[in-house]
């Protein structure tokens, strides 16, 4: 993953999470990010499935992505593996790849889904998709 003109993480240990009506979100090990790239910020949100999310600004080179990453430090049962991982909004990065393929960001940025050629929509998130 590149941001601010820098490679900020590369991992082979991502966890792929699927939820209804949107493409997968990849959760990457926190320890695989360059030091100082993830700056914790105030505030939380709540996911009915995973629990309370905490956010990070992503900072590298000349770039800052406010609340561009999130984690579940104490997820609900069944999602414990996410407690040491971070998800990133791909639309806010310079580039993200999965197995060498450039990722297309899910429209709307609410969900942060990663779209590759192996993923087929339609997806929630874009204009006019909230009601289904």
Short mmCIF file of C-alpha atoms in Angstrom, two decimals:
data_model
loop_
_atom_site.label_atom_id
_atom_site.label_comp_id
_atom_site.label_asym_id
_atom_site.label_seq_id
_atom_site.Cartn_x
_atom_site.Cartn_y
_atom_site.Cartn_z
CA UNK A 1 0.00 0.00 0.00
CA UNK A 2 1.35 3.41 -0.97
CA UNK A 3 0.48 6.75 0.58
CA UNK A 4 2.18 10.13 0.57
CA UNK A 5 4.55 8.80 -2.06
CA UNK A 6 5.78 6.02 0.25
CA UNK A 7 5.25 2.31 0.70
CA UNK A 8 3.57 2.28 4.12
CA UNK A 9 2.84 -1.44 4.43
CA UNK A 10 3.20 -4.72 2.59
CA UNK A 11 1.87 -7.91 4.11
CA UNK A 12 0.94 -11.47 3.34
CA UNK A 13 -1.05 -11.74 6.57
CA UNK A 14 -4.20 -9.75 5.78
CA UNK A 15 -7.60 -10.94 6.99
CA UNK A 16 -10.43 -10.56 4.46
CA UNK A 17 -13.84 -9.75 5.98
CA UNK A 18 -17.05 -10.10 3.98
CA UNK A 19 -20.31 -8.42 4.89
CA UNK A 20 -23.67 -8.24 3.16
CA UNK A 21 -23.93 -6.21 -0.04
CA UNK A 22 -20.40 -4.86 -0.27
CA UNK A 23 -16.92 -5.94 -1.33
CA UNK A 24 -14.42 -7.31 1.17
CA UNK A 25 -12.51 -5.16 3.62
CA UNK A 26 -8.92 -6.19 4.31
CA UNK A 27 -7.57 -5.92 7.85
CA UNK A 28 -3.77 -5.67 7.93
CA UNK A 29 -1.50 -6.36 10.92
CA UNK A 30 -0.78 -3.12 12.78
CA UNK A 31 2.83 -4.21 13.19
CA UNK A 32 3.28 -4.38 9.39
CA UNK A 33 2.88 -0.60 8.99
CA UNK A 34 5.88 1.72 9.03
CA UNK A 35 6.38 3.30 12.46
CA UNK A 36 4.50 6.59 12.87
CA UNK A 37 2.17 6.04 9.90
CA UNK A 38 -0.90 5.39 12.08
CA UNK A 39 -1.74 8.23 14.48
CA UNK A 40 -4.60 7.44 16.89
CA UNK A 41 -7.42 10.02 16.94
CA UNK A 42 -10.35 10.64 19.25
CA UNK A 43 -13.82 9.20 18.73
CA UNK A 44 -15.42 5.86 18.04
CA UNK A 45 -18.20 4.37 15.96
CA UNK A 46 -20.12 1.17 16.50
CA UNK A 47 -20.58 -1.77 14.15
CA UNK A 48 -23.50 -4.01 15.02
CA UNK A 49 -21.36 -7.05 14.12
CA UNK A 50 -17.82 -6.21 15.27
CA UNK A 51 -18.26 -3.71 18.11
CA UNK A 52 -16.57 -0.35 18.80
CA UNK A 53 -14.17 0.97 16.17
CA UNK A 54 -11.26 3.33 16.89
CA UNK A 55 -9.67 5.47 14.17
CA UNK A 56 -6.27 6.58 12.96
CA UNK A 57 -5.05 9.37 10.75
CA UNK A 58 -2.72 7.88 8.14
CA UNK A 59 0.41 10.04 7.79
CA UNK A 60 3.31 9.53 5.38
CA UNK A 61 5.53 11.74 3.25
CA UNK A 62 3.45 14.74 2.25
CA UNK A 63 0.10 13.06 2.92
CA UNK A 64 -2.39 12.98 5.77
CA UNK A 65 -5.64 11.01 5.55
CA UNK A 66 -7.87 12.03 8.49
CA UNK A 67 -9.54 8.95 9.98
CA UNK A 68 -8.28 6.98 6.99
CA UNK A 69 -7.89 3.76 9.00
CA UNK A 70 -9.77 1.96 11.75
CA UNK A 71 -9.45 -0.96 14.13
CA UNK A 72 -11.53 -2.93 16.61
CA UNK A 73 -9.29 -3.13 19.70
CA UNK A 74 -11.85 -5.20 21.64
CA UNK A 75 -14.12 -6.78 19.01
CA UNK A 76 -17.11 -8.95 19.84
CA UNK A 77 -16.80 -12.73 19.93
CA UNK A 78 -15.99 -14.19 16.57
CA UNK A 79 -13.94 -11.19 15.42
CA UNK A 80 -11.08 -11.43 17.93
CA UNK A 81 -8.52 -11.72 15.14
CA UNK A 82 -9.21 -8.08 14.20
CA UNK A 83 -7.95 -6.72 17.54
CA UNK A 84 -4.38 -6.38 16.22
CA UNK A 85 -5.31 -5.31 12.69
CA UNK A 86 -6.18 -2.13 10.83
CA UNK A 87 -8.48 -1.52 7.87
CA UNK A 88 -7.77 1.28 5.39
CA UNK A 89 -10.04 3.24 3.07
CA UNK A 90 -8.43 2.46 -0.30
CA UNK A 91 -9.88 5.62 -1.88
CA UNK A 92 -7.75 7.69 0.48
CA UNK A 93 -4.45 5.97 -0.40
CA UNK A 94 -2.21 6.49 -3.43
CA UNK A 95 -2.66 2.81 -4.27
CA UNK A 96 -3.61 -0.53 -2.74
CA UNK A 97 -3.09 -3.93 -4.30
CA UNK A 98 -4.25 -7.49 -3.67
CA UNK A 99 -1.96 -10.17 -5.11
CA UNK A 100 -0.46 -7.54 -7.42
CA UNK A 101 -3.81 -6.27 -8.74
CA UNK A 102 -4.65 -2.60 -8.26
CA UNK A 103 -7.72 -2.20 -6.03
CA UNK A 104 -10.72 -0.10 -6.98
CA UNK A 105 -12.28 1.60 -3.95
CA UNK A 106 -15.92 0.98 -3.10
CA UNK A 107 -18.06 4.03 -3.84
CA UNK A 108 -19.15 6.17 -0.94
CA UNK A 109 -16.33 5.31 1.51
CA UNK A 110 -18.77 4.34 4.25
CA UNK A 111 -17.73 0.68 4.13
CA UNK A 112 -14.16 0.89 2.81
CA UNK A 113 -14.49 -2.12 0.49
CA UNK A 114 -11.72 -3.27 -1.83
CA UNK A 115 -12.85 -4.24 -5.35
CA UNK A 116 -10.74 -6.51 -7.56
CA UNK A 117 -11.58 -8.34 -10.79
CA UNK A 118 -12.64 -11.37 -8.71
CA UNK A 119 -15.41 -9.38 -6.98
CA UNK A 120 -18.81 -8.86 -8.66
CA UNK A 121 -21.42 -6.28 -7.56
CA UNK A 122 -23.77 -4.58 -7.23
CA UNK A 123 -22.53 -3.05 -3.96
CA UNK A 124 -24.03 -0.74 -1.38
CA UNK A 125 -22.30 2.57 -0.82
CA UNK A 126 -22.79 4.53 -4.01
CA UNK A 127 -25.47 7.13 -4.61
CA UNK A 128 -28.96 5.59 -4.48
CA UNK A 129 -27.91 2.28 -2.85
CA UNK A 130 -28.89 2.87 0.79
CA UNK A 131 -32.43 1.50 0.51
CA UNK A 132 -31.75 -2.11 -0.49
#
